[in-house]
mmCIF file of C-alpha atoms in Angstrom:
data_model
loop_
_atom_site.group_PDB
_atom_site.id
_atom_site.type_symbol
_atom_site.label_atom_id
_atom_site.label_comp_id
_atom_site.label_asym_id
_atom_site.label_seq_id
_atom_site.Cartn_x
_atom_site.Cartn_y
_atom_site.Cartn_z
ATOM 1 C CA MET B 117 -0.183 -66.183 -75.360
ATOM 2 C CA LYS B 118 -3.682 -65.183 -76.362
ATOM 3 C CA PHE B 119 -5.371 -65.170 -72.962
ATOM 4 C CA SER B 120 -4.179 -65.193 -69.354
ATOM 5 C CA PRO B 121 -1.660 -67.960 -68.492
ATOM 6 C CA LEU B 122 -4.169 -70.167 -66.636
ATOM 7 C CA LEU B 123 -6.728 -69.855 -69.401
ATOM 8 C CA ASP B 124 -4.121 -70.634 -72.061
ATOM 9 C CA GLN B 125 -3.071 -73.693 -70.067
ATOM 10 C CA LEU B 126 -6.660 -74.895 -69.771
ATOM 11 C CA ILE B 127 -7.312 -74.397 -73.515
ATOM 12 C CA ASN B 128 -4.108 -76.248 -74.267
ATOM 13 C CA ASP B 129 -4.879 -79.162 -71.941
ATOM 14 C CA LEU B 130 -8.444 -79.535 -73.226
ATOM 15 C CA GLN B 131 -6.980 -80.486 -76.599
ATOM 16 C CA ILE B 132 -6.099 -83.959 -75.312
ATOM 17 C CA LEU B 133 -9.794 -84.797 -75.676
ATOM 18 C CA PRO B 134 -10.496 -86.658 -78.912
ATOM 19 C CA GLY B 135 -11.803 -84.404 -81.692
ATOM 20 C CA VAL B 136 -11.048 -81.192 -79.779
ATOM 21 C CA GLY B 137 -8.775 -78.676 -81.515
ATOM 22 C CA PRO B 138 -7.782 -75.124 -80.505
ATOM 23 C CA LYS B 139 -11.116 -73.513 -81.451
ATOM 24 C CA SER B 140 -13.309 -76.102 -79.726
ATOM 25 C CA ALA B 141 -11.035 -76.070 -76.680
ATOM 26 C CA GLN B 142 -11.504 -72.293 -76.465
ATOM 27 C CA ARG B 143 -15.281 -72.659 -76.787
ATOM 28 C CA ILE B 144 -15.366 -75.365 -74.103
ATOM 29 C CA ALA B 145 -13.195 -73.319 -71.744
ATOM 30 C CA PHE B 146 -15.426 -70.231 -72.007
ATOM 31 C CA HIS B 147 -18.576 -72.315 -71.752
ATOM 32 C CA ILE B 148 -17.584 -73.969 -68.486
ATOM 33 C CA LEU B 149 -16.038 -70.796 -67.035
ATOM 34 C CA GLU B 150 -19.211 -68.839 -67.686
ATOM 35 C CA ARG B 151 -21.837 -71.440 -66.854
ATOM 36 C CA LYS B 152 -20.507 -74.593 -65.166
ATOM 37 C CA ARG B 153 -17.774 -73.756 -62.699
ATOM 38 C CA ASP B 154 -18.956 -76.080 -59.936
ATOM 39 C CA ASP B 155 -19.620 -78.943 -62.318
ATOM 40 C CA ALA B 156 -16.198 -78.479 -63.856
ATOM 41 C CA VAL B 157 -14.566 -78.707 -60.438
ATOM 42 C CA SER B 158 -16.273 -82.054 -59.867
ATOM 43 C CA LEU B 159 -15.226 -83.114 -63.356
ATOM 44 C CA ALA B 160 -11.632 -82.238 -62.396
ATOM 45 C CA HIS B 161 -11.913 -84.413 -59.280
ATOM 46 C CA SER B 162 -13.454 -87.404 -61.030
ATOM 47 C CA LEU B 163 -10.900 -87.098 -63.855
ATOM 48 C CA GLU B 164 -7.998 -87.187 -61.452
ATOM 49 C CA GLU B 165 -9.488 -89.992 -59.381
ATOM 50 C CA ALA B 166 -10.319 -92.084 -62.442
ATOM 51 C CA MET B 167 -6.886 -91.619 -64.010
ATOM 52 C CA THR B 168 -5.022 -92.576 -60.867
ATOM 53 C CA LYS B 169 -7.280 -95.378 -59.560
ATOM 54 C CA ILE B 170 -8.762 -97.165 -62.559
ATOM 55 C CA GLY B 171 -6.790 -100.202 -63.673
ATOM 56 C CA HIS B 172 -7.665 -103.530 -65.254
ATOM 57 C CA CYS B 173 -9.763 -106.352 -63.793
ATOM 58 C CA GLN B 174 -7.352 -109.168 -62.851
ATOM 59 C CA GLN B 175 -9.637 -111.719 -64.423
ATOM 60 C CA CYS B 176 -11.313 -110.235 -67.506
ATOM 61 C CA ASN B 177 -8.972 -107.286 -68.152
ATOM 62 C CA THR B 178 -11.728 -104.647 -68.393
ATOM 63 C CA LEU B 179 -11.264 -101.143 -66.977
ATOM 64 C CA THR B 180 -12.227 -100.965 -63.299
ATOM 65 C CA GLU B 181 -10.911 -99.573 -60.020
ATOM 66 C CA LEU B 182 -11.635 -102.927 -58.315
ATOM 67 C CA ASP B 183 -9.257 -105.894 -58.337
ATOM 68 C CA ILE B 184 -11.977 -108.090 -59.809
ATOM 69 C CA CYS B 185 -14.820 -106.339 -61.665
ATOM 70 C CA ALA B 186 -18.462 -106.698 -60.633
ATOM 71 C CA ILE B 187 -19.283 -109.139 -63.455
ATOM 72 C CA CYS B 188 -16.340 -111.465 -62.773
ATOM 73 C CA ALA B 189 -17.065 -111.374 -59.042
ATOM 74 C CA ASN B 190 -20.715 -112.385 -59.543
ATOM 75 C CA PRO B 191 -21.046 -116.138 -58.743
ATOM 76 C CA LYS B 192 -24.207 -116.428 -60.910
ATOM 77 C CA ARG B 193 -22.082 -115.555 -63.902
ATOM 78 C CA GLN B 194 -19.728 -118.455 -63.310
ATOM 79 C CA VAL B 195 -22.296 -121.253 -63.533
ATOM 80 C CA GLU B 196 -22.937 -120.525 -67.212
ATOM 81 C CA ARG B 197 -19.391 -121.667 -68.088
ATOM 82 C CA ILE B 198 -19.405 -119.376 -71.141
ATOM 83 C CA LEU B 199 -16.768 -116.735 -71.845
ATOM 84 C CA CYS B 200 -17.488 -113.918 -74.299
ATOM 85 C CA VAL B 201 -14.419 -112.286 -75.859
ATOM 86 C CA VAL B 202 -14.829 -108.587 -76.824
ATOM 87 C CA GLU B 203 -12.469 -105.831 -77.926
ATOM 88 C CA GLY B 204 -13.314 -103.185 -75.322
ATOM 89 C CA PRO B 205 -15.283 -102.286 -72.169
ATOM 90 C CA ALA B 206 -17.885 -100.447 -74.291
ATOM 91 C CA ASP B 207 -18.665 -103.750 -76.007
ATOM 92 C CA VAL B 208 -19.322 -105.342 -72.606
ATOM 93 C CA ALA B 209 -21.830 -102.573 -71.860
ATOM 94 C CA ALA B 210 -23.478 -103.050 -75.280
ATOM 95 C CA ILE B 211 -23.864 -106.802 -74.791
ATOM 96 C CA GLU B 212 -25.077 -106.365 -71.208
ATOM 97 C CA GLN B 213 -27.852 -104.106 -72.499
ATOM 98 C CA THR B 214 -29.264 -106.939 -74.603
ATOM 99 C CA ASN B 215 -29.914 -109.071 -71.480
ATOM 100 C CA GLN B 216 -29.183 -112.092 -73.674
ATOM 101 C CA PHE B 217 -25.932 -113.136 -72.086
ATOM 102 C CA SER B 218 -25.297 -114.152 -68.508
ATOM 103 C CA GLY B 219 -21.812 -115.640 -68.732
ATOM 104 C CA GLN B 220 -18.480 -113.932 -68.202
ATOM 105 C CA TYR B 221 -16.396 -111.686 -70.416
ATOM 106 C CA PHE B 222 -12.819 -111.390 -71.492
ATOM 107 C CA VAL B 223 -11.811 -107.920 -72.718
ATOM 108 C CA LEU B 224 -8.898 -107.766 -75.162
ATOM 109 C CA MET B 225 -8.533 -103.950 -74.922
ATOM 110 C CA GLY B 226 -7.812 -103.899 -78.667
ATOM 111 C CA HIS B 227 -7.291 -106.397 -81.458
ATOM 112 C CA LEU B 228 -4.344 -108.118 -83.136
ATOM 113 C CA SER B 229 -2.534 -105.627 -85.353
ATOM 114 C CA PRO B 230 1.004 -106.850 -86.126
ATOM 115 C CA LEU B 231 1.884 -103.705 -88.127
ATOM 116 C CA ASP B 232 1.269 -101.587 -85.023
ATOM 117 C CA GLY B 233 3.246 -103.999 -82.856
ATOM 118 C CA ILE B 234 0.127 -105.385 -81.193
ATOM 119 C CA GLY B 235 0.594 -109.124 -80.914
ATOM 120 C CA PRO B 236 -1.060 -111.860 -78.796
ATOM 121 C CA ASP B 237 0.623 -110.771 -75.546
ATOM 122 C CA GLU B 238 -0.446 -107.127 -75.923
ATOM 123 C CA ILE B 239 -4.121 -108.120 -75.994
ATOM 124 C CA GLY B 240 -3.725 -110.516 -73.056
ATOM 125 C CA LEU B 241 -4.085 -113.819 -74.890
ATOM 126 C CA ASP B 242 -1.698 -115.467 -72.414
ATOM 127 C CA LYS B 243 -4.185 -114.604 -69.664
ATOM 128 C CA LEU B 244 -7.056 -115.906 -71.806
ATOM 129 C CA ALA B 245 -5.168 -119.177 -72.351
ATOM 130 C CA GLU B 246 -4.850 -119.559 -68.569
ATOM 131 C CA LEU B 247 -8.588 -119.102 -68.168
ATOM 132 C CA LEU B 248 -9.255 -121.723 -70.838
ATOM 133 C CA ALA B 249 -6.759 -124.103 -69.232
ATOM 134 C CA SER B 250 -8.621 -123.833 -65.912
ATOM 135 C CA GLY B 251 -11.432 -125.954 -67.342
ATOM 136 C CA ASP B 252 -14.057 -123.482 -66.076
ATOM 137 C CA TYR B 253 -15.496 -122.815 -69.517
ATOM 138 C CA GLU B 254 -17.323 -124.940 -72.073
ATOM 139 C CA GLU B 255 -17.795 -122.325 -74.751
ATOM 140 C CA LEU B 256 -15.998 -119.235 -75.989
ATOM 141 C CA ILE B 257 -18.142 -116.675 -77.844
ATOM 142 C CA LEU B 258 -15.989 -114.513 -80.131
ATOM 143 C CA ALA B 259 -17.664 -111.102 -80.209
ATOM 144 C CA THR B 260 -14.829 -109.032 -81.692
ATOM 145 C CA ASN B 261 -15.812 -106.352 -84.217
ATOM 146 C CA PRO B 262 -16.764 -107.455 -87.753
ATOM 147 C CA THR B 263 -13.691 -105.743 -89.222
ATOM 148 C CA VAL B 264 -10.661 -107.325 -90.870
ATOM 149 C CA GLU B 265 -8.643 -107.081 -87.649
ATOM 150 C CA GLY B 266 -11.558 -108.255 -85.518
ATOM 151 C CA GLU B 267 -12.092 -111.316 -87.733
ATOM 152 C CA ALA B 268 -8.392 -112.173 -87.725
ATOM 153 C CA THR B 269 -8.318 -111.877 -83.930
ATOM 154 C CA ALA B 270 -11.412 -114.091 -83.638
ATOM 155 C CA TYR B 271 -9.896 -116.839 -85.799
ATOM 156 C CA TYR B 272 -6.599 -116.669 -83.943
ATOM 157 C CA ILE B 273 -8.395 -117.085 -80.610
ATOM 158 C CA ALA B 274 -10.588 -119.884 -82.007
ATOM 159 C CA GLU B 275 -7.410 -121.873 -82.632
ATOM 160 C CA ILE B 276 -6.252 -121.376 -79.063
ATOM 161 C CA ALA B 277 -9.669 -122.527 -77.834
ATOM 162 C CA GLN B 278 -9.363 -125.678 -79.938
ATOM 163 C CA GLU B 279 -6.035 -126.491 -78.300
ATOM 164 C CA TYR B 280 -7.739 -126.457 -74.904
ATOM 165 C CA GLY B 281 -10.748 -128.397 -76.157
ATOM 166 C CA VAL B 282 -13.118 -125.453 -75.632
ATOM 167 C CA LYS B 283 -15.925 -124.902 -78.173
ATOM 168 C CA ALA B 284 -15.525 -121.567 -79.988
ATOM 169 C CA SER B 285 -18.396 -119.704 -81.679
ATOM 170 C CA ARG B 286 -18.590 -116.436 -83.598
ATOM 171 C CA ILE B 287 -21.488 -113.970 -83.300
ATOM 172 C CA ALA B 288 -23.728 -113.945 -86.380
ATOM 173 C CA HIS B 289 -23.173 -111.411 -89.177
ATOM 174 C CA GLY B 290 -26.169 -110.410 -91.232
ATOM 175 C CA VAL B 291 -28.800 -107.830 -92.036
ATOM 176 C CA PRO B 292 -29.345 -105.464 -89.069
ATOM 177 C CA VAL B 293 -32.835 -105.636 -87.562
ATOM 178 C CA GLY B 294 -34.970 -102.756 -88.889
ATOM 179 C CA GLY B 295 -32.659 -102.197 -91.857
ATOM 180 C CA GLU B 296 -33.695 -102.450 -95.495
ATOM 181 C CA LEU B 297 -32.083 -105.027 -97.794
ATOM 182 C CA GLU B 298 -31.700 -102.396 -100.498
ATOM 183 C CA TYR B 299 -29.242 -100.390 -98.396
ATOM 184 C CA VAL B 300 -27.232 -103.259 -96.924
ATOM 185 C CA ASP B 301 -23.711 -103.695 -98.344
ATOM 186 C CA GLY B 302 -22.807 -106.759 -100.389
ATOM 187 C CA ALA B 303 -20.465 -108.347 -97.835
ATOM 188 C CA THR B 304 -23.115 -108.214 -95.091
ATOM 189 C CA LEU B 305 -25.763 -109.564 -97.430
ATOM 190 C CA SER B 306 -23.622 -112.487 -98.540
ATOM 191 C CA HIS B 307 -22.905 -113.267 -94.868
ATOM 192 C CA SER B 308 -26.622 -113.218 -94.169
ATOM 193 C CA LEU B 309 -27.230 -115.694 -97.022
ATOM 194 C CA LEU B 310 -24.433 -118.026 -95.940
ATOM 195 C CA GLY B 311 -25.628 -117.892 -92.349
ATOM 196 C CA ARG B 312 -29.299 -118.537 -93.196
ATOM 197 C CA GLN B 313 -31.250 -120.618 -90.696
ATOM 198 C CA LEU B 314 -34.140 -123.026 -91.196
ATOM 199 C CA ILE B 315 -37.465 -121.760 -89.885
ATOM 200 C CA ASN B 316 -38.505 -124.179 -87.121
ATOM 201 C CA MET X 274 -24.586 -98.750 -63.432
ATOM 202 C CA LYS X 275 -22.971 -99.869 -66.661
ATOM 203 C CA PHE X 276 -19.305 -99.705 -65.624
ATOM 204 C CA SER X 277 -17.426 -99.429 -62.342
ATOM 205 C CA PRO X 278 -18.568 -96.573 -60.040
ATOM 206 C CA LEU X 279 -15.576 -94.304 -60.772
ATOM 207 C CA LEU X 280 -15.893 -94.821 -64.510
ATOM 208 C CA ASP X 281 -19.637 -94.143 -64.410
ATOM 209 C CA GLN X 282 -18.964 -90.970 -62.433
ATOM 210 C CA LEU X 283 -16.379 -89.818 -64.973
ATOM 211 C CA ILE X 284 -18.686 -90.538 -67.928
ATOM 212 C CA ASN X 285 -21.461 -88.664 -66.166
ATOM 213 C CA ASP X 286 -19.293 -85.626 -65.329
ATOM 214 C CA LEU X 287 -17.860 -85.403 -68.858
ATOM 215 C CA GLN X 288 -21.356 -84.614 -70.080
ATOM 216 C CA ILE X 289 -21.096 -81.053 -68.763
ATOM 217 C CA LEU X 290 -18.904 -80.316 -71.787
ATOM 218 C CA PRO X 291 -20.868 -78.656 -74.596
ATOM 219 C CA GLY X 292 -21.998 -81.101 -77.286
ATOM 220 C CA VAL X 293 -21.009 -84.169 -75.265
ATOM 221 C CA GLY X 294 -23.766 -86.739 -74.614
ATOM 222 C CA PRO X 295 -23.585 -90.215 -73.005
ATOM 223 C CA LYS X 296 -22.011 -91.935 -76.022
ATOM 224 C CA SER X 297 -19.328 -89.304 -76.631
ATOM 225 C CA ALA X 298 -18.588 -89.127 -72.907
ATOM 226 C CA GLN X 299 -18.011 -92.881 -72.910
ATOM 227 C CA ARG X 300 -15.731 -92.623 -75.941
ATOM 228 C CA ILE X 301 -13.756 -89.761 -74.352
ATOM 229 C CA ALA X 302 -13.400 -91.636 -71.057
ATOM 230 C CA PHE X 303 -12.007 -94.779 -72.724
ATOM 231 C CA HIS X 304 -9.760 -92.747 -75.001
ATOM 232 C CA ILE X 305 -8.053 -90.909 -72.163
ATOM 233 C CA LEU X 306 -7.928 -93.953 -69.874
ATOM 234 C CA GLU X 307 -6.215 -96.014 -72.546
ATOM 235 C CA ARG X 308 -3.912 -93.425 -74.080
ATOM 236 C CA LYS X 309 -3.638 -90.155 -72.137
ATOM 237 C CA ARG X 310 -3.623 -90.809 -68.415
ATOM 238 C CA ASP X 311 -0.849 -88.352 -67.565
ATOM 239 C CA ASP X 312 -2.243 -85.640 -69.817
ATOM 240 C CA ALA X 313 -5.671 -86.125 -68.275
ATOM 241 C CA VAL X 314 -4.234 -85.668 -64.784
ATOM 242 C CA SER X 315 -2.757 -82.328 -65.851
ATOM 243 C CA LEU X 316 -6.074 -81.433 -67.467
ATOM 244 C CA ALA X 317 -7.747 -82.175 -64.116
ATOM 245 C CA HIS X 318 -5.309 -79.851 -62.356
ATOM 246 C CA SER X 319 -5.634 -76.991 -64.834
ATOM 247 C CA LEU X 320 -9.429 -77.382 -64.822
ATOM 248 C CA GLU X 321 -9.610 -77.094 -61.068
ATOM 249 C CA GLU X 322 -7.136 -74.217 -60.937
ATOM 250 C CA ALA X 323 -8.887 -72.315 -63.731
ATOM 251 C CA MET X 324 -12.343 -72.782 -62.208
ATOM 252 C CA THR X 325 -11.278 -71.587 -58.783
ATOM 253 C CA LYS X 326 -8.857 -68.794 -59.729
ATOM 254 C CA ILE X 327 -10.104 -67.198 -62.947
ATOM 255 C CA GLY X 328 -12.283 -64.143 -62.408
ATOM 256 C CA HIS X 329 -12.915 -60.939 -64.317
ATOM 257 C CA CYS X 330 -10.472 -58.101 -65.060
ATOM 258 C CA GLN X 331 -11.428 -55.170 -62.832
ATOM 259 C CA GLN X 332 -11.109 -52.774 -65.731
ATOM 260 C CA CYS X 333 -12.232 -54.490 -68.946
ATOM 261 C CA ASN X 334 -14.238 -57.371 -67.449
ATOM 262 C CA THR X 335 -12.528 -60.119 -69.490
ATOM 263 C CA LEU X 336 -11.743 -63.532 -68.000
ATOM 264 C CA THR X 337 -8.374 -63.556 -66.229
ATOM 265 C CA GLU X 338 -6.808 -64.718 -62.976
ATOM 266 C CA LEU X 339 -5.117 -61.320 -62.562
ATOM 267 C CA ASP X 340 -6.773 -58.265 -61.003
ATOM 268 C CA ILE X 341 -6.044 -56.245 -64.138
ATOM 269 C CA CYS X 342 -5.493 -58.175 -67.378
ATOM 270 C CA ALA X 343 -2.296 -57.905 -69.425
ATOM 271 C CA ILE X 344 -3.855 -55.630 -72.062
ATOM 272 C CA CYS X 345 -5.371 -53.169 -69.571
ATOM 273 C CA ALA X 346 -2.114 -53.078 -67.608
ATOM 274 C CA ASN X 347 -0.055 -52.220 -70.700
ATOM 275 C CA PRO X 348 0.704 -48.450 -70.638
ATOM 276 C CA LYS X 349 1.217 -48.377 -74.441
ATOM 277 C CA ARG X 350 -2.403 -49.352 -74.832
ATOM 278 C CA GLN X 351 -3.626 -46.337 -72.866
ATOM 279 C CA VAL X 352 -2.094 -43.632 -75.070
ATOM 280 C CA GLU X 353 -4.384 -44.585 -77.979
ATOM 281 C CA ARG X 354 -7.416 -43.368 -76.028
ATOM 282 C CA ILE X 355 -9.642 -45.804 -77.917
ATOM 283 C CA LEU X 356 -11.889 -48.398 -76.284
ATOM 284 C CA CYS X 357 -13.187 -51.359 -78.289
ATOM 285 C CA VAL X 358 -16.381 -52.966 -76.964
ATOM 286 C CA VAL X 359 -16.768 -56.704 -77.691
ATOM 287 C CA GLU X 360 -19.119 -59.436 -76.507
ATOM 288 C CA GLY X 361 -16.579 -61.972 -75.226
ATOM 289 C CA PRO X 362 -12.919 -62.784 -74.539
ATOM 290 C CA ALA X 363 -12.722 -64.823 -77.773
ATOM 291 C CA ASP X 364 -13.522 -61.622 -79.692
ATOM 292 C CA VAL X 365 -10.584 -59.887 -78.000
ATOM 293 C CA ALA X 366 -8.309 -62.700 -79.205
ATOM 294 C CA ALA X 367 -9.747 -62.447 -82.731
ATOM 295 C CA ILE X 368 -9.179 -58.681 -82.921
ATOM 296 C CA GLU X 369 -5.694 -58.989 -81.396
ATOM 297 C CA GLN X 370 -4.758 -61.402 -84.189
ATOM 298 C CA THR X 371 -5.420 -58.728 -86.810
ATOM 299 C CA ASN X 372 -2.686 -56.482 -85.319
ATOM 300 C CA GLN X 373 -4.860 -53.549 -86.434
ATOM 301 C CA PHE X 374 -5.867 -52.311 -83.016
ATOM 302 C CA SER X 375 -3.662 -51.089 -80.224
ATOM 303 C CA GLY X 376 -6.181 -49.494 -77.878
ATOM 304 C CA GLN X 377 -7.987 -51.063 -74.934
ATOM 305 C CA TYR X 378 -10.994 -53.358 -74.742
ATOM 306 C CA PHE X 379 -14.194 -53.593 -72.799
ATOM 307 C CA VAL X 380 -15.725 -57.068 -72.671
ATOM 308 C CA LEU X 381 -19.482 -57.250 -72.122
ATOM 309 C CA MET X 382 -19.493 -61.039 -71.471
ATOM 310 C CA GLY X 383 -22.759 -61.243 -73.406
ATOM 311 C CA HIS X 384 -25.231 -58.905 -75.053
ATOM 312 C CA LEU X 385 -28.468 -57.159 -74.106
ATOM 313 C CA SER X 386 -31.281 -59.692 -74.091
ATOM 314 C CA PRO X 387 -34.243 -58.382 -72.065
ATOM 315 C CA LEU X 388 -36.287 -61.578 -72.557
ATOM 316 C CA ASP X 389 -33.517 -63.577 -70.810
ATOM 317 C CA GLY X 390 -33.297 -60.982 -68.040
ATOM 318 C CA ILE X 391 -29.989 -59.606 -69.316
ATOM 319 C CA GLY X 392 -30.160 -55.834 -68.998
ATOM 320 C CA PRO X 393 -27.506 -53.066 -68.987
ATOM 321 C CA ASP X 394 -26.212 -53.930 -65.497
ATOM 322 C CA GLU X 395 -25.716 -57.632 -66.316
ATOM 323 C CA ILE X 396 -23.323 -56.769 -69.160
ATOM 324 C CA GLY X 397 -21.446 -54.225 -67.049
ATOM 325 C CA LEU X 398 -22.615 -51.014 -68.746
ATOM 326 C CA ASP X 399 -22.415 -49.181 -65.408
ATOM 327 C CA LYS X 400 -18.682 -49.988 -65.352
ATOM 328 C CA LEU X 401 -18.363 -48.885 -69.003
ATOM 329 C CA ALA X 402 -20.075 -45.585 -68.165
ATOM 330 C CA GLU X 403 -17.497 -44.992 -65.391
ATOM 331 C CA LEU X 404 -14.667 -45.565 -67.887
ATOM 332 C CA LEU X 405 -16.240 -43.112 -70.342
ATOM 333 C CA ALA X 406 -16.757 -40.569 -67.541
ATOM 334 C CA SER X 407 -13.045 -40.740 -66.688
ATOM 335 C CA GLY X 408 -12.256 -38.758 -69.862
ATOM 336 C CA ASP X 409 -9.516 -41.253 -70.801
ATOM 337 C CA TYR X 410 -11.113 -42.154 -74.131
ATOM 338 C CA GLU X 411 -11.813 -40.250 -77.330
ATOM 339 C CA GLU X 412 -13.451 -43.011 -79.313
ATOM 340 C CA LEU X 413 -15.525 -46.096 -78.633
ATOM 341 C CA ILE X 414 -15.428 -48.821 -81.300
ATOM 342 C CA LEU X 415 -18.518 -51.006 -81.117
ATOM 343 C CA ALA X 416 -17.401 -54.480 -82.204
ATOM 344 C CA THR X 417 -20.377 -56.498 -80.964
ATOM 345 C CA ASN X 418 -21.543 -59.349 -83.212
ATOM 346 C CA PRO X 419 -23.546 -58.463 -86.352
ATOM 347 C CA THR X 420 -26.668 -60.154 -84.934
ATOM 348 C CA VAL X 421 -29.953 -58.542 -83.904
ATOM 349 C CA GLU X 422 -28.916 -58.544 -80.224
ATOM 350 C CA GLY X 423 -25.400 -57.372 -81.030
ATOM 351 C CA GLU X 424 -26.718 -54.463 -83.111
ATOM 352 C CA ALA X 425 -29.217 -53.459 -80.407
ATOM 353 C CA THR X 426 -26.453 -53.572 -77.800
ATOM 354 C CA ALA X 427 -24.193 -51.450 -80.028
ATOM 355 C CA TYR X 428 -26.846 -48.761 -80.505
ATOM 356 C CA TYR X 429 -27.685 -48.730 -76.806
ATOM 357 C CA ILE X 430 -24.003 -48.216 -75.942
ATOM 358 C CA ALA X 431 -23.606 -45.556 -78.669
ATOM 359 C CA GLU X 432 -26.234 -43.489 -76.849
ATOM 360 C CA ILE X 433 -24.347 -43.774 -73.569
ATOM 361 C CA ALA X 434 -21.161 -42.675 -75.356
ATOM 362 C CA GLN X 435 -22.981 -39.639 -76.724
ATOM 363 C CA GLU X 436 -24.006 -38.610 -73.190
ATOM 364 C CA TYR X 437 -20.329 -38.535 -72.201
ATOM 365 C CA GLY X 438 -19.276 -36.754 -75.396
ATOM 366 C CA VAL X 439 -17.261 -39.750 -76.625
ATOM 367 C CA LYS X 440 -17.278 -40.519 -80.368
ATOM 368 C CA ALA X 441 -18.841 -43.939 -81.103
ATOM 369 C CA SER X 442 -18.150 -45.992 -84.236
ATOM 370 C CA ARG X 443 -19.383 -49.362 -85.459
ATOM 371 C CA ILE X 444 -17.183 -51.893 -87.268
ATOM 372 C CA ALA X 445 -17.975 -52.172 -91.006
ATOM 373 C CA HIS X 446 -20.372 -54.809 -92.290
ATOM 374 C CA GLY X 447 -19.885 -56.042 -95.830
ATOM 375 C CA VAL X 448 -18.680 -58.738 -98.149
ATOM 376 C CA PRO X 449 -16.075 -60.971 -96.422
ATOM 377 C CA VAL X 450 -12.636 -60.848 -98.034
ATOM 378 C CA GLY X 451 -12.139 -63.847 -100.306
ATOM 379 C CA GLY X 452 -15.882 -64.491 -100.556
ATOM 380 C CA GLU X 453 -17.899 -64.461 -103.768
ATOM 381 C CA LEU X 454 -20.717 -61.937 -104.276
ATOM 382 C CA GLU X 455 -22.951 -64.676 -105.637
ATOM 383 C CA TYR X 456 -23.009 -66.488 -102.289
ATOM 384 C CA VAL X 457 -23.297 -63.479 -99.982
ATOM 385 C CA ASP X 458 -26.706 -62.999 -98.342
ATOM 386 C CA GLY X 459 -28.867 -59.987 -99.237
ATOM 387 C CA ALA X 460 -28.556 -58.191 -95.898
ATOM 388 C CA THR X 461 -24.749 -58.288 -96.009
ATOM 389 C CA LEU X 462 -24.706 -57.155 -99.638
ATOM 390 C CA SER X 463 -27.007 -54.207 -98.969
ATOM 391 C CA HIS X 464 -24.775 -53.223 -96.016
ATOM 392 C CA SER X 465 -21.755 -53.374 -98.319
ATOM 393 C CA LEU X 466 -23.499 -51.077 -100.819
ATOM 394 C CA LEU X 467 -24.594 -48.574 -98.175
ATOM 395 C CA GLY X 468 -21.127 -48.570 -96.649
ATOM 396 C CA ARG X 469 -19.295 -48.115 -99.983
ATOM 397 C CA GLN X 470 -16.151 -46.007 -99.902
ATOM 398 C CA LEU X 471 -14.622 -43.743 -102.553
ATOM 399 C CA ILE X 472 -11.413 -45.102 -104.059
ATOM 400 C CA ASN X 473 -8.705 -42.582 -103.125
#
């Protein structure tokens, strides 16, 4: 015991946060005790409320405290008949920010990773198959991360889509906008050559 | 609104933590929602309890939920008749780890900083003067940080100690153990020369 029991407990509990070890936890504890007591009390309330009430959307599987999330419940989203498959809720937010997509999402909450025991059922592919079987969608956009696991997951899902006669597409890989060719890695550059498009 | 209301609220509230902006808050929120729900509920409880119950020790001013902290309440600590003045509770923990000091502490919870409106009363020097007046202490060790403000605070307190006829000492500045002379800054090196000690 280095400090008083309550303070020790707080410093200990703060270490569940990602990237926070004993020293940072101590710094955080003193910081909020000295300067942000009221804010920290509201943080405590929203933490507890979020942890006990937030579950998964029954349709798209994203994190939400509602039964059906706001995007799935929006009738304008249904007319597009496009489903975009992403790995996590943060990806939904990133795509929403582009204002380029007005269909619906399906959130895997991870990717296929057989070595870690994460198979098709763990990422909700049974639920995705049901959605595809409903006939509500014409196209499936596979927007998983451009990593080995993300690619494998995308190709696995593309096969399922084929079974249900739904068109599957993969987001384009290539040179990031604003980047310089010189600094782009070889794999990205070869993707950008293979995926070249005719100008008008 | 990027996510559901509760999730947005959580991401917003997490930003009171030092060094946490919108992106990190989002990452933290998803991390704990996916992997540490139970731990996060106990964090919420210890946060709320700490924020509402932790106050200052009536004697040494450190952060504690007790009226008198464990160190001040320890009778073995009183017989030493030495008081060590530090800037914060983390400094108490650091000095305790050395096992070199068995007297009592006085925690300023800051340092003199007239430009920020932090004068002698804000760092509890009136309370320190009362302790010195009690005649319970023979020596005052000034262990404030070796910064401009810390030094100024130390010299200011040394003058108060003199008024009460209590010996005041300052912790030694010099080359850190295990460091290399080549990489030590000039100010530290000149302190280590001025503070040189005869070998036996």
